[in-house]
Amino acid sequence: MGEIKTKSGLFNEEAIEQIASEKERWERESLAKEIARHPERKEKFLSLSDLEIKRVYTPEDIKDFDYMRDLGFPGEYPFTRGVHTTMYRGRIWTIRQFAGFGTPEQTNKRYKYLLSIGQTGLSMAFDFPTLYGRDSDDPMSRGEVGKCGVAVDTLKDFEIIFDGIPMDKISTSMTINPPAIVLLAMYIACAEKQGVPQEKLMGTVQNDMLKEFIAQKTWIYPPEPSLRLVRDIVVYCTHHVPKWNTISISGYHIREAGATAVQELAFTLADGIEYVRMGINAGLDVDQFAPRYSFFFDSHMDFFEEIAKFRAARRMWAKIMREWFGAKNPRSWWMRFHTQTAGCSLTAQQPLNNIVRTTIEALAAVLGGTQSLHTNSMDETWALPTEEAVTVATRTQQIIAYESGVTNTIDPLAGSYFVEALTNQIEEKAWEYINKIEEMGGMLEAIKKGYPQREITESAFRFQQAVERKEKIIVGVNEFVMGEEHDLPIEILKIDPEVERVQIERLNEVRRKRNNAKVKSLLDDLRDACKDEKTNVMPIIIDLVREYASIGEICNAMKDVFGEYKDPAFF
Amino acid sequence: MSERKVKIMIAKPGLDGHDRGAKVVARALRDAGFEVIYTGLHQSIDQIVQAALEEDVDAIGISILSGAHMYVFPTLMQKLKEAGLDDIVVFGGGIIPLDDIPKLKEVGVKEIFLPGTPLEEIVEWVRNNVKPRPVKL
């Protein structure tokens, strides 16, 4: 499909010329005098990501603006104004707080609490051993069990976590990557026990290994076998779990590792392109699997930059899917995304200020058209949130949704000279990165060369230097600093070290009671299946978790075949 | 004879993958003229002790954001002692609640830097607190 033919250009040449000449006059007559008397605060005004921001924007900055080509209507190509036709007038975004800690029992209780205060979807946080596919009794798990999230070893733990939570009604997002296939298998097997068939399950596995190598650094296997497991999930779910979002293509961790807004956008889309190619190479039709890819972005402190990023992201993905890949189903053109406010923008100092930061970031996500949202709690630079802190964070979303009025109309910032110009600028810069990565042979090749990793490390260092030089102000950190007594959070959540012992005990009990001969023979089958690149390992893994094989046993069996990835460790 | 360069190892113990801070600090120390080694992610405590021995470092900076600090630091201090390396200065940074800091100092951790610490402060502290260890014959 070629360029859309439109007659919806908004400005004629004459109008632009007059505005340009009036602007020149204004600069000469009014501005020059004002600046002579009161110089501006800074020579240059930069966005958080170092884009230069002009003093004032006029139609001249978007002189080629074409309404139908650049924006269109909500729910229609190119989706700049949102993927849904009525957006928040129809339904508020999903309030989805990332949660999980300690034992499965504690997490089950927290989930029920979150649902009771009006949360509308679950988002599972796993502890580090689980994230790396290790059992609670693995030597590398010492000290980490239940700390950053809930500990999961076997299906038994899932049964406890979801006790009393109806898996056919609630959608669940799981932040899990290298062992995603094991946790998804547990989810399916657990639902089966509740009498819910896999066809009915709704939710998401993050399952985005490319961004692990780029930014989040949770890996087990080298890139190729890692992507093979991503593929096996995509293919299996396309056929058997049709309502499941198979990959959550994530910019969040890329941004948190130090990337700029443009880098976050560009690297995420480049990852998405790689995953679309992967699905096609697996023999699927693009319209079969692309509608189940979703995205996950960070919402950082620069309000307009973030809004522009979200709008540009939707427009770019629509173009990529329709024009590059020839997808025909409009759902394949949709970029649906989850947003989390920026963890890295929170400060340990004066933690109550974090409520305000999170509010601004959440508002940007909403004005940017997010489908679901996690708001960070004020105490998260100290520990996992307390119940009180997570309640305030949840209420923040509800206040935006039901009090602020921003949900009454769709994409209210459209047509702002500044927002449209910034949207275009971010899009243009992101294409430059994407083209460069394409020239390298796609994201997998770029990662092997260390390209995105180095770009992010550079940006992170530049940002820190700007903070040290006070070119960027962080309230309470490099300006408006108060004494230490103001830096203390009210209360901090501590994980009982007993969790580790309790969890290991339960794992041992499961191992004693299960059919160990069956587990052993299935693990052998899994090793064989791993050796044949064409085999989908998902069905065997579902059988294994049904027999209460542990995550560590399953991941180690695959490690026997796939090997391990080592950190290139540059800085 | 001029003193040899102070050698610092920045280490990421355990499974914690947050390496933004470790890399930024490693680079700032290198830019300040120290010799810096970065272990990369996912190091066991034994690996860290072994690397400290082989590289003959003067200080170890531990970055930890996973909540496992009350296990990692005491175990590391114990194992350094057993290896006869208890003159290596150990410092750290990350997500560490304030009331854990005195307990960590009690087991011999020299300093803990919290989020928001200026790089210059860390560099200054290293300059003042880490000296080249005497060569053992």
Coordinates of C-alpha atoms in Angstrom, one line a residue, chain A residues 211-565:
Chain A
K211 CA 15.8 -6.5 25.7
E212 CA 17.4 -8.8 28.3
F213 CA 20.6 -8.9 26.4
I214 CA 20.3 -5.2 25.7
A215 CA 19.3 -3.9 29.1
Q216 CA 17.7 -6.0 31.9
K217 CA 20.4 -8.7 31.8
T218 CA 18.3 -11.6 33.0
W219 CA 19.6 -14.3 30.8
I220 CA 20.4 -18.0 31.0
Y221 CA 21.1 -19.3 27.4
P222 CA 22.9 -17.7 24.5
P223 CA 20.8 -15.5 22.2
E224 CA 19.9 -18.1 19.5
P225 CA 18.4 -20.7 21.8
S226 CA 16.8 -17.9 23.9
L227 CA 15.0 -16.7 20.9
R228 CA 14.0 -20.3 20.0
L229 CA 12.1 -20.5 23.3
V230 CA 10.4 -17.1 22.6
R231 CA 9.3 -18.6 19.3
D232 CA 8.0 -21.8 20.8
I233 CA 5.8 -19.8 23.1
V234 CA 4.5 -17.6 20.2
V235 CA 3.8 -20.6 18.1
Y236 CA 2.1 -22.7 20.9
C237 CA -0.1 -19.8 22.0
T238 CA -1.1 -18.9 18.5
H239 CA -2.6 -22.4 18.2
H240 CA -3.7 -23.1 21.7
V241 CA -4.0 -20.0 23.9
P242 CA -5.4 -17.5 21.5
K243 CA -6.1 -14.7 24.0
W244 CA -2.6 -14.7 25.5
N245 CA -0.2 -11.9 24.7
T246 CA 2.9 -13.8 23.7
I247 CA 5.5 -11.2 23.9
S248 CA 5.5 -7.9 25.8
I249 CA 8.1 -6.0 23.8
S250 CA 9.7 -3.9 26.4
G251 CA 11.3 -0.5 26.3
Y252 CA 10.9 -0.1 30.1
H253 CA 14.2 -1.8 31.0
I254 CA 16.1 -0.2 28.2
R255 CA 15.1 3.2 29.5
E256 CA 15.8 2.3 33.1
A257 CA 19.3 1.1 32.1
G258 CA 19.9 4.7 31.0
A259 CA 18.6 5.0 27.4
T260 CA 17.1 8.2 26.2
A261 CA 13.4 8.4 25.1
V262 CA 14.4 8.1 21.5
Q263 CA 16.7 5.1 22.2
E264 CA 13.9 3.4 24.2
L265 CA 11.5 3.9 21.3
A266 CA 13.9 2.9 18.6
F267 CA 15.4 -0.2 20.3
T268 CA 12.0 -1.4 21.3
L269 CA 10.6 -1.2 17.8
A270 CA 13.8 -2.8 16.4
D271 CA 13.1 -5.7 18.8
G272 CA 9.5 -5.8 17.6
I273 CA 10.7 -6.0 14.0
E274 CA 13.0 -8.9 14.9
Y275 CA 10.1 -10.8 16.6
V276 CA 7.8 -10.3 13.6
R277 CA 10.5 -11.8 11.4
M278 CA 10.8 -14.6 13.9
G279 CA 7.1 -15.5 13.7
I280 CA 7.1 -15.4 9.9
N281 CA 10.2 -17.6 9.8
A282 CA 8.4 -20.0 12.1
G283 CA 5.9 -20.4 9.3
L284 CA 3.1 -18.4 10.7
D285 CA 1.1 -15.8 8.8
V286 CA 1.8 -12.3 10.2
D287 CA -1.9 -11.7 11.0
Q288 CA -2.1 -14.9 13.0
F289 CA 0.4 -13.8 15.6
A290 CA 1.1 -10.0 15.4
P291 CA -2.2 -9.0 17.1
R292 CA -0.9 -10.8 20.2
Y293 CA 2.3 -8.9 20.5
S294 CA 2.0 -6.1 23.0
F295 CA 4.4 -3.4 24.2
F296 CA 5.7 -2.0 27.5
F297 CA 7.1 1.5 28.0
D298 CA 8.6 3.6 30.7
S299 CA 7.0 6.9 31.5
H300 CA 9.7 9.3 32.7
M301 CA 9.7 12.8 34.1
D302 CA 9.7 14.9 31.0
F303 CA 6.0 15.2 30.5
F304 CA 5.7 16.3 26.8
E305 CA 8.6 14.2 25.7
E306 CA 6.9 11.1 27.0
I307 CA 3.5 11.9 25.5
A308 CA 5.2 12.5 22.1
K309 CA 7.1 9.2 22.5
F310 CA 3.9 7.2 23.0
R311 CA 2.1 8.9 20.1
A312 CA 5.1 8.4 17.8
A313 CA 5.4 4.8 18.9
R314 CA 1.9 3.9 17.8
R315 CA 2.2 5.7 14.4
M316 CA 5.6 4.0 13.7
W317 CA 4.4 0.5 14.6
A318 CA 1.4 0.9 12.4
K319 CA 3.6 1.9 9.5
I320 CA 6.0 -1.0 10.1
M321 CA 3.3 -3.6 10.3
R322 CA 1.3 -2.4 7.3
E323 CA 4.0 -1.1 5.0
W324 CA 7.0 -3.3 5.9
F325 CA 5.3 -6.5 6.7
G326 CA 2.1 -6.2 4.7
A327 CA -0.2 -7.1 7.6
K328 CA -3.8 -6.9 6.6
N329 CA -5.6 -7.3 10.0
P330 CA -5.9 -3.8 11.6
R331 CA -5.2 -5.5 14.9
S332 CA -1.7 -6.3 13.6
W333 CA -1.2 -2.6 13.2
W334 CA -2.2 -1.8 16.8
M335 CA 0.4 -1.0 19.3
R336 CA -1.2 -1.8 22.6
F337 CA 1.1 -1.0 25.5
H338 CA 1.5 -1.2 29.2
T339 CA 3.3 1.6 31.0
Q340 CA 5.2 1.8 34.2
T341 CA 6.2 5.1 35.7
A342 CA 10.0 5.5 35.9
G343 CA 11.5 3.6 38.8
C344 CA 14.8 5.4 38.1
S345 CA 13.3 8.8 38.5
L346 CA 12.4 8.1 42.2
T347 CA 14.7 9.4 44.9
A348 CA 15.7 7.9 48.2
Q349 CA 15.8 11.4 49.5
Q350 CA 12.5 13.0 50.7
P351 CA 10.5 10.0 49.5
L352 CA 7.1 11.6 49.7
N353 CA 8.1 13.7 46.7
N354 CA 8.0 10.4 44.7
I355 CA 4.2 10.5 44.9
V356 CA 4.2 13.7 42.9
R357 CA 6.7 12.4 40.4
T358 CA 4.7 9.3 39.8
T359 CA 1.5 11.4 39.3
I360 CA 3.1 13.5 36.6
E361 CA 4.5 10.3 34.9
A362 CA 1.2 8.5 35.1
L363 CA -0.6 11.5 33.6
A364 CA 1.8 11.5 30.7
A365 CA 1.1 7.8 30.1
V366 CA -2.7 8.4 30.1
L367 CA -2.4 11.4 27.8
G368 CA -0.2 9.2 25.6
G369 CA -3.0 6.6 25.4
T370 CA -1.7 3.6 27.5
Q371 CA -3.8 0.4 27.8
S372 CA -2.6 -0.5 31.3
L373 CA -0.5 1.2 33.9
H374 CA 1.6 0.5 36.9
T375 CA 2.3 3.4 39.2
N376 CA 5.4 3.1 41.5
S377 CA 5.1 3.5 45.2
M378 CA 6.9 6.3 47.1
D379 CA 9.2 3.9 49.0
E380 CA 10.5 1.8 46.2
T381 CA 14.1 3.1 46.2
W382 CA 14.3 1.6 49.7
A383 CA 12.5 -1.7 49.4
L384 CA 9.4 -3.4 47.9
P385 CA 6.3 -1.2 48.7
T386 CA 4.4 -1.4 51.9
E387 CA 0.6 -1.8 51.7
E388 CA 0.1 1.9 52.5
A389 CA 2.5 3.0 49.8
V390 CA 1.0 0.8 47.2
T391 CA -2.5 2.0 48.1
V392 CA -1.4 5.7 47.5
A393 CA 0.1 4.6 44.1
T394 CA -3.1 2.9 43.1
R395 CA -5.3 5.8 44.2
T396 CA -3.1 8.1 42.1
Q397 CA -4.4 6.2 39.0
Q398 CA -8.0 6.4 40.2
I399 CA -7.7 10.1 40.8
I400 CA -6.4 10.7 37.3
A401 CA -9.1 8.4 35.9
Y402 CA -12.1 9.6 37.8
E403 CA -11.4 13.1 39.1
S404 CA -9.0 14.9 36.7
G405 CA -11.3 15.0 33.7
V406 CA -8.5 14.1 31.3
T407 CA -10.3 10.9 30.3
N408 CA -13.3 12.8 28.9
T409 CA -11.9 13.4 25.5
I410 CA -9.5 11.4 23.4
D411 CA -5.9 12.5 22.7
P412 CA -6.5 16.0 24.1
L413 CA -3.0 17.3 23.1
A414 CA -3.4 16.6 19.4
G415 CA -2.9 19.7 17.3
S416 CA -0.6 21.3 19.9
Y417 CA 2.1 22.8 17.7
F418 CA 4.7 21.7 20.3
V419 CA 3.4 18.2 20.9
E420 CA 3.0 17.5 17.2
A421 CA 6.4 18.9 16.4
L422 CA 8.0 16.9 19.2
T423 CA 6.1 13.7 18.0
N424 CA 7.6 14.2 14.5
Q425 CA 11.0 14.9 15.9
I426 CA 11.1 11.8 18.1
E427 CA 9.8 9.7 15.2
E428 CA 12.4 11.0 12.8
K429 CA 15.3 10.3 15.3
A430 CA 14.0 6.9 16.1
W431 CA 13.9 5.9 12.4
E432 CA 17.6 6.9 12.1
Y433 CA 18.4 4.3 14.8
I434 CA 16.1 1.7 13.3
N435 CA 17.7 2.1 9.9
K436 CA 21.2 1.8 11.4
I437 CA 20.2 -1.4 13.1
E438 CA 18.6 -2.7 9.9
E439 CA 21.9 -2.1 8.2
M440 CA 23.7 -4.2 10.8
G441 CA 21.3 -7.0 9.9
G442 CA 18.6 -6.5 12.6
M443 CA 18.6 -6.3 16.3
L444 CA 20.1 -9.8 17.1
E445 CA 23.2 -8.9 15.0
A446 CA 23.3 -5.4 16.6
I447 CA 23.2 -7.0 20.1
K448 CA 26.1 -9.4 19.2
K449 CA 28.1 -6.4 18.2
G450 CA 27.2 -4.7 21.5
Y451 CA 25.7 -1.7 19.7
P452 CA 22.6 -1.0 21.8
Q453 CA 24.4 -1.9 25.0
R454 CA 27.1 0.6 24.4
E455 CA 24.7 3.3 23.3
I456 CA 22.8 2.9 26.6
T457 CA 25.9 2.8 28.8
E458 CA 27.0 6.1 27.1
S459 CA 23.6 7.7 27.7
A460 CA 23.5 6.6 31.3
F461 CA 27.0 8.1 32.0
R462 CA 26.1 11.4 30.2
F463 CA 23.0 11.7 32.2
Q464 CA 24.8 11.2 35.5
Q465 CA 27.4 13.8 34.5
A466 CA 24.6 16.3 33.7
V467 CA 23.1 15.6 37.2
E468 CA 26.5 16.2 38.8
R469 CA 27.0 19.4 36.9
K470 CA 23.4 20.4 37.9
E471 CA 22.5 20.8 34.2
K472 CA 19.7 18.5 35.2
I473 CA 18.0 19.2 38.5
I474 CA 16.6 16.4 40.8
V475 CA 14.8 17.9 43.7
G476 CA 16.1 16.7 47.0
V477 CA 19.2 15.2 45.3
N478 CA 21.2 18.0 43.7
E479 CA 18.9 20.9 44.7
F480 CA 16.6 21.6 47.5
V481 CA 18.4 19.1 49.7
M482 CA 17.3 18.7 53.3
G483 CA 18.8 16.8 56.2
E484 CA 18.8 13.1 56.5
E485 CA 15.8 13.1 58.8
H486 CA 13.6 14.1 55.9
D487 CA 14.9 11.2 53.8
L488 CA 13.4 8.4 55.8
P489 CA 10.4 6.7 54.5
I490 CA 7.7 6.1 57.1
E491 CA 8.0 2.4 57.2
I492 CA 9.8 -0.3 55.1
L493 CA 8.7 -3.7 54.0
K494 CA 11.2 -6.4 55.1
I495 CA 11.3 -9.9 53.9
D496 CA 11.6 -12.5 56.6
P497 CA 14.8 -14.6 56.1
E498 CA 12.6 -17.5 57.1
V499 CA 11.0 -17.4 53.7
E500 CA 14.1 -19.2 52.2
R501 CA 13.9 -22.1 54.7
V502 CA 10.1 -22.5 54.3
Q503 CA 10.4 -22.4 50.5
I504 CA 13.2 -25.0 50.4
E505 CA 11.2 -27.2 52.8
R506 CA 8.2 -27.1 50.6
L507 CA 10.3 -27.9 47.5
N508 CA 11.8 -30.9 49.2
E509 CA 8.4 -32.1 50.2
V510 CA 7.1 -31.8 46.6
R511 CA 10.1 -33.8 45.4
R512 CA 9.4 -36.6 47.9
K513 CA 5.8 -36.9 46.9
R514 CA 5.9 -36.8 43.1
N515 CA 6.6 -39.5 40.6
N516 CA 10.3 -39.1 40.3
A517 CA 10.8 -41.7 37.6
K518 CA 8.3 -39.9 35.4
V519 CA 10.0 -36.6 36.0
K520 CA 13.3 -38.0 35.1
S521 CA 12.2 -39.6 31.9
L522 CA 10.3 -36.4 30.8
L523 CA 13.5 -34.4 31.5
D524 CA 15.4 -36.7 29.1
D525 CA 12.7 -36.2 26.5
L526 CA 13.1 -32.4 27.0
R527 CA 16.9 -32.6 26.4
D528 CA 16.2 -34.6 23.2
A529 CA 13.6 -32.0 22.1
C530 CA 16.0 -29.2 22.7
K531 CA 18.5 -30.8 20.4
D532 CA 16.1 -30.6 17.5
E533 CA 15.7 -26.9 16.7
K534 CA 12.4 -27.6 14.9
T535 CA 10.6 -29.2 17.8
N536 CA 8.4 -27.1 20.0
V537 CA 9.3 -27.8 23.6
M538 CA 6.2 -26.2 25.2
P539 CA 4.1 -29.4 25.3
I540 CA 6.8 -31.4 27.1
I541 CA 7.3 -28.5 29.6
I542 CA 3.6 -28.5 30.3
D543 CA 3.8 -32.3 31.0
L544 CA 6.8 -31.7 33.3
V545 CA 5.1 -29.0 35.4
R546 CA 2.0 -31.2 35.8
E547 CA 4.3 -33.8 37.3
Y548 CA 5.7 -31.1 39.6
A549 CA 9.1 -30.9 38.0
S550 CA 10.8 -27.7 39.4
I551 CA 11.8 -24.7 37.4
G552 CA 15.5 -25.4 38.2
E553 CA 15.3 -28.9 36.9
I554 CA 13.6 -27.9 33.7
C555 CA 15.9 -24.9 33.0
N556 CA 19.1 -27.0 33.9
A557 CA 18.0 -29.7 31.5
M558 CA 17.8 -27.1 28.7
K559 CA 21.1 -25.7 29.8
D560 CA 22.7 -29.1 29.2
V561 CA 21.9 -28.6 25.6
F562 CA 21.9 -24.9 25.0
G563 CA 24.8 -23.8 27.2
E564 CA 25.1 -20.5 29.1
Y565 CA 25.5 -16.9 28.2

